[in-house]
Tab-separated table of C-alpha atoms in Angstrom:
chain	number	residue	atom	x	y	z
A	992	UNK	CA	-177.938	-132.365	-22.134
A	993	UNK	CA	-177.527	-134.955	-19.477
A	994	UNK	CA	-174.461	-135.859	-17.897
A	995	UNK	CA	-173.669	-138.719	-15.930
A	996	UNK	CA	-173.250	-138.597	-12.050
A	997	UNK	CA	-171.096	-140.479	-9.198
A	998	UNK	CA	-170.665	-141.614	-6.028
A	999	UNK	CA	-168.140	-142.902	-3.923
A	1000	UNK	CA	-169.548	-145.234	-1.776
A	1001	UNK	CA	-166.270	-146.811	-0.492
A	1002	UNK	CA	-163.476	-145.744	-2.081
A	1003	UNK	CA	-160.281	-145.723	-0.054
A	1004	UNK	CA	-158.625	-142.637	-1.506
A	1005	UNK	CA	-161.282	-140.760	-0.290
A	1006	UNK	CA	-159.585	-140.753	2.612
A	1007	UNK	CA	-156.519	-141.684	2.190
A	1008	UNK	CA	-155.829	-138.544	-0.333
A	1009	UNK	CA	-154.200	-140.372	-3.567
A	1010	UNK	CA	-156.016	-137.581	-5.724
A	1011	UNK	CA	-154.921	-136.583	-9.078
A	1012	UNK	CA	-155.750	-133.280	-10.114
A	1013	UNK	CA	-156.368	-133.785	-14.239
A	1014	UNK	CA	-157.055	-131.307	-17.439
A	1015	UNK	CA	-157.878	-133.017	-20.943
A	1016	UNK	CA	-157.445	-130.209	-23.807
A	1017	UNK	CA	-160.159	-131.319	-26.072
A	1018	UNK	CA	-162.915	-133.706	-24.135
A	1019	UNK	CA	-165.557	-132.115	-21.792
A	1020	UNK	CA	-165.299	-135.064	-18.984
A	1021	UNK	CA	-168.380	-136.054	-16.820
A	1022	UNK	CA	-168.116	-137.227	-13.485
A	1023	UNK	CA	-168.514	-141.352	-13.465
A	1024	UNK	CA	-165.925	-141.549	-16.523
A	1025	UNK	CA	-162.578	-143.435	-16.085
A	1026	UNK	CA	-159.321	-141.925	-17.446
A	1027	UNK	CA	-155.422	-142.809	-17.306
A	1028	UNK	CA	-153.239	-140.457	-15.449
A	1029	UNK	CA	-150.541	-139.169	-17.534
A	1030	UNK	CA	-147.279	-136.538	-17.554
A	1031	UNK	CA	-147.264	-133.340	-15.914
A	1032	UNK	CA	-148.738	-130.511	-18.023
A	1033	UNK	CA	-145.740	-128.359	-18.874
A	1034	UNK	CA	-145.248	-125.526	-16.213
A	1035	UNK	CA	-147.516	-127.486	-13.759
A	1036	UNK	CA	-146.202	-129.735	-10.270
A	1037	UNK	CA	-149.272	-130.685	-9.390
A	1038	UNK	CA	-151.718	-131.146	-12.739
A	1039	UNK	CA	-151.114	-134.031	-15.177
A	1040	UNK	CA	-152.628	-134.981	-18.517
A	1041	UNK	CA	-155.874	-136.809	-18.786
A	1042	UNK	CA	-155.512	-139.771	-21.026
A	1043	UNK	CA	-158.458	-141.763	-22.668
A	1044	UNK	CA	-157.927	-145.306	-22.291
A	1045	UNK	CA	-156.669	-146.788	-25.740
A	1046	UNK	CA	-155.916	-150.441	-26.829
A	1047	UNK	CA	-152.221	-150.266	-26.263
A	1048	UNK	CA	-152.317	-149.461	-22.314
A	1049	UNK	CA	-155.933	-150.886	-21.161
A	1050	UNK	CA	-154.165	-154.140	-20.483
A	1051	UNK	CA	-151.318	-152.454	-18.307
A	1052	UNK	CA	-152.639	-148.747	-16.858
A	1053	UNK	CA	-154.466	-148.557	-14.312
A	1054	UNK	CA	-157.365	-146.316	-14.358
A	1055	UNK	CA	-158.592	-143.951	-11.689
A	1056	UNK	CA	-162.673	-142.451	-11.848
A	1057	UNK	CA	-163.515	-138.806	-12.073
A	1058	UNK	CA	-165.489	-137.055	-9.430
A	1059	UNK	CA	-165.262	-133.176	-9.229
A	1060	UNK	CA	-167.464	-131.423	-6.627
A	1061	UNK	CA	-170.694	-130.581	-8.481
A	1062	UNK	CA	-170.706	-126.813	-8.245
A	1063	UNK	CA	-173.594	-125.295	-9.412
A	1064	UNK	CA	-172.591	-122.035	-10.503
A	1065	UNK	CA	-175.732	-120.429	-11.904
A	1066	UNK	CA	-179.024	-121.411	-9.714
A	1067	UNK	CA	-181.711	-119.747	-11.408
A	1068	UNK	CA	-183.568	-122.747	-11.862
A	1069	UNK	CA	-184.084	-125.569	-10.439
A	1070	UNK	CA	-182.805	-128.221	-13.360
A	1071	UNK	CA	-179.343	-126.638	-12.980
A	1072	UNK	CA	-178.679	-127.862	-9.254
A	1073	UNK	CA	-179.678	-131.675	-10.710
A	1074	UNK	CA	-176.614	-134.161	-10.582
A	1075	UNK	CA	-176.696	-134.757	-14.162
A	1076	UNK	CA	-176.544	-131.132	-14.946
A	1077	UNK	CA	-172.739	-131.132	-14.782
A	1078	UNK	CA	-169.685	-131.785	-16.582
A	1079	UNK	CA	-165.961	-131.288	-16.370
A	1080	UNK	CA	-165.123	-129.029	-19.319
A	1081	UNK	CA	-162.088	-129.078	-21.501
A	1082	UNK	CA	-158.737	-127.070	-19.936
A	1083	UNK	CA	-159.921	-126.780	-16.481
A	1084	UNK	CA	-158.472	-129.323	-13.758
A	1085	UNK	CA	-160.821	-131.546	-12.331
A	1086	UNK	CA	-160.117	-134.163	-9.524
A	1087	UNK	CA	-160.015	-138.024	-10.487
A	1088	UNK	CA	-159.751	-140.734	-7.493
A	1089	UNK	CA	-157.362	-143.938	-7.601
A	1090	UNK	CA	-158.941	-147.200	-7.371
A	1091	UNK	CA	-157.868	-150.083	-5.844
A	1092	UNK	CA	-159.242	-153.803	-5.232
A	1093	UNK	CA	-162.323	-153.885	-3.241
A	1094	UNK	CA	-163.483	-150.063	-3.488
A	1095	UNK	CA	-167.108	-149.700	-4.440
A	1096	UNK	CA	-168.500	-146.781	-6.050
A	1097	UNK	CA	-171.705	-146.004	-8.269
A	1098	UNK	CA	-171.954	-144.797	-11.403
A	1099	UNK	CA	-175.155	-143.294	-13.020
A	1100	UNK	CA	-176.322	-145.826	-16.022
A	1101	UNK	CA	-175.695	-143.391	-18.707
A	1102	UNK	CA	-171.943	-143.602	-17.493
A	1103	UNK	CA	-171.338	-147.244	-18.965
A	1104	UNK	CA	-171.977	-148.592	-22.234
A	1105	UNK	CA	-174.566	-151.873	-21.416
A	1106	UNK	CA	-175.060	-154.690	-22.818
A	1107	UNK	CA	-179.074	-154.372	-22.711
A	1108	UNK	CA	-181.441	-151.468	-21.347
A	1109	UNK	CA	-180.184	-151.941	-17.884
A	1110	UNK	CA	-177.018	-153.329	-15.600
A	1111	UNK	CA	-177.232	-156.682	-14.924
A	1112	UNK	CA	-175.419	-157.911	-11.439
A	1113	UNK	CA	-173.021	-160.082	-11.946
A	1114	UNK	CA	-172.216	-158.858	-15.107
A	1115	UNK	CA	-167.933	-157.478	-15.175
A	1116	UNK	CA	-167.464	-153.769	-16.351
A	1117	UNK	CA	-163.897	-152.869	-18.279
A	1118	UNK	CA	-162.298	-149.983	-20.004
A	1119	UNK	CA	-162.726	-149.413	-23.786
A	1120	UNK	CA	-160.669	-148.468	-26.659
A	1121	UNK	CA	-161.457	-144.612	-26.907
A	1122	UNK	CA	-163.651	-143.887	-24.406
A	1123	UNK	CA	-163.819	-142.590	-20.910
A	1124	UNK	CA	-167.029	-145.005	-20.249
A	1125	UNK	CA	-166.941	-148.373	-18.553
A	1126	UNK	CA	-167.822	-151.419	-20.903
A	1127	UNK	CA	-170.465	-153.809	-19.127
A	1128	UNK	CA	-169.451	-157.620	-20.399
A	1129	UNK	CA	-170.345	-160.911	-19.110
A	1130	UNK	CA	-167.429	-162.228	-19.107
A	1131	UNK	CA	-164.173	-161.010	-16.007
A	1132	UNK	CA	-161.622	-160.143	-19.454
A	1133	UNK	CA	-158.153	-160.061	-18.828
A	1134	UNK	CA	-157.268	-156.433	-18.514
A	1135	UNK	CA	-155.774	-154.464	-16.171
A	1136	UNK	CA	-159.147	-152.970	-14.866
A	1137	UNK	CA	-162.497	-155.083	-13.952
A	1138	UNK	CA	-164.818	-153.914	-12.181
A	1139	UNK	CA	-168.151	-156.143	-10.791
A	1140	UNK	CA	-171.773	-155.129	-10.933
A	1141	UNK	CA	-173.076	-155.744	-7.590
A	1142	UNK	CA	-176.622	-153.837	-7.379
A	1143	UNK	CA	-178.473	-151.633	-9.360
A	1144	UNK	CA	-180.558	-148.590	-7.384
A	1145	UNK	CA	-182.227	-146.091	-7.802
A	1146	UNK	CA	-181.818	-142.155	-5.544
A	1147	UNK	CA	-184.134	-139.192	-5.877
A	1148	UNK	CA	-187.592	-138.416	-6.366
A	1149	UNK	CA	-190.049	-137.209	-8.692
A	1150	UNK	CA	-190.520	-132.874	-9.046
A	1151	UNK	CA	-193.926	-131.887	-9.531
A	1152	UNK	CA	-193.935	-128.337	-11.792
A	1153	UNK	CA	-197.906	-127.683	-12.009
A	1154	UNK	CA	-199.747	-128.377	-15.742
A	1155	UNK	CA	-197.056	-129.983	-17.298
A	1156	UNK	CA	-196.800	-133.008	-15.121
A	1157	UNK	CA	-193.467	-133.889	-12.767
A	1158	UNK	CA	-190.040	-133.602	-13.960
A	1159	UNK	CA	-188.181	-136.427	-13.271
A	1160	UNK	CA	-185.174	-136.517	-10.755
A	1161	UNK	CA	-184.452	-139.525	-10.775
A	1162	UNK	CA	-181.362	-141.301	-11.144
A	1163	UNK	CA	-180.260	-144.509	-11.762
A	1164	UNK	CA	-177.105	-146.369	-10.291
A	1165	UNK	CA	-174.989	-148.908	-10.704
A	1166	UNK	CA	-172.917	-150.385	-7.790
A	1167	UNK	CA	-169.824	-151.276	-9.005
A	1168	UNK	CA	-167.143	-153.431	-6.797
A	1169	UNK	CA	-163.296	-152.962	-8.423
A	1170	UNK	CA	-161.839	-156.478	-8.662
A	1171	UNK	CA	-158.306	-155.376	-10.192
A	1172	UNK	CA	-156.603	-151.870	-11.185
């Protein structure tokens, strides 16, 4: 199964260090997925409950975007070091980044739900009721997180594996500019 992938392109928390370290009980979370931060687990100082983003606080919360290290833990072949080869499974803290106005980071297309077959730029992205995927609309929206699609790319390069053709490694992005959180 695929997962989605991430990058942070610019986002200021990168280096400015307003992490949250995040657990969700029930929901294996890819990288690329948007969450709200909520209370301290019990017993815990430092991890906090993952929240999906639900009608009655996507107009107020702001959202931050998950992006764990992708650690590869069993190399053996080849398909398992691939970017969309890794999620952030239920129970175990993973690390989610605050946003603010003007970050940019990119997001692998199978981490939004489009409109069409593909991202269109200038086109607004915003949270959705039950989900930890961006929405792509055309329209900026009024809640508390919109996003802009600025470019779509595409990173990697085709695997050749002998008879059966190439193996595609491929991924594509879309650049995403955060107009409010």
């Amino acid at each position: 199964m695929a997962h989605s992938a991430v990058r942070l392109d610019k986002v200021r928390s990168v280096y400015d260090g307003h992490l949250e370290s995040l657990r969700h009980e029930t929901l294996d979370i890819d990288n690329g997925s948007v969450v709200m931060v909520g209370d301290f687990l019990e017993g815990e100082r430092e991890v906090r409950k993952a929240v999906v983003p639900a009608t009655a606080t996507i107009d107020t919360t702001p959202l931050v975007l998950v992006s764990a290290p992708e650690i590869n833990y069993s190399e053996y072949r080849t398909v398992d070091g691939a970017l969309g080869a890794v999620t952030n499974e239920k129970q175990f803290p993973f690390r989610a980044y605050r946003l603010e106005k003007g970050d940019i980071f990119s997001v692998s297309k199978d981490a939004l739900t489009l409109i069409g077959a593909s991202a269109v730029n200038g086109n607004y992205v915003v949270a959705q009721n039950g989900s930890v995927k961006l929405k792509e609309t055309a329209t900026k929206g009024t809640e508390k997180f919109v996003g802009k699609i600025v470019a779509t790319e595409a990173i990697g390069t085709a695997t050749f594996v002998g008879a059966n053709g190439s193996v595609g490694r491929v991924t594509e992005l879309v650049v995403i500019e955060v107009i409010q959180n």
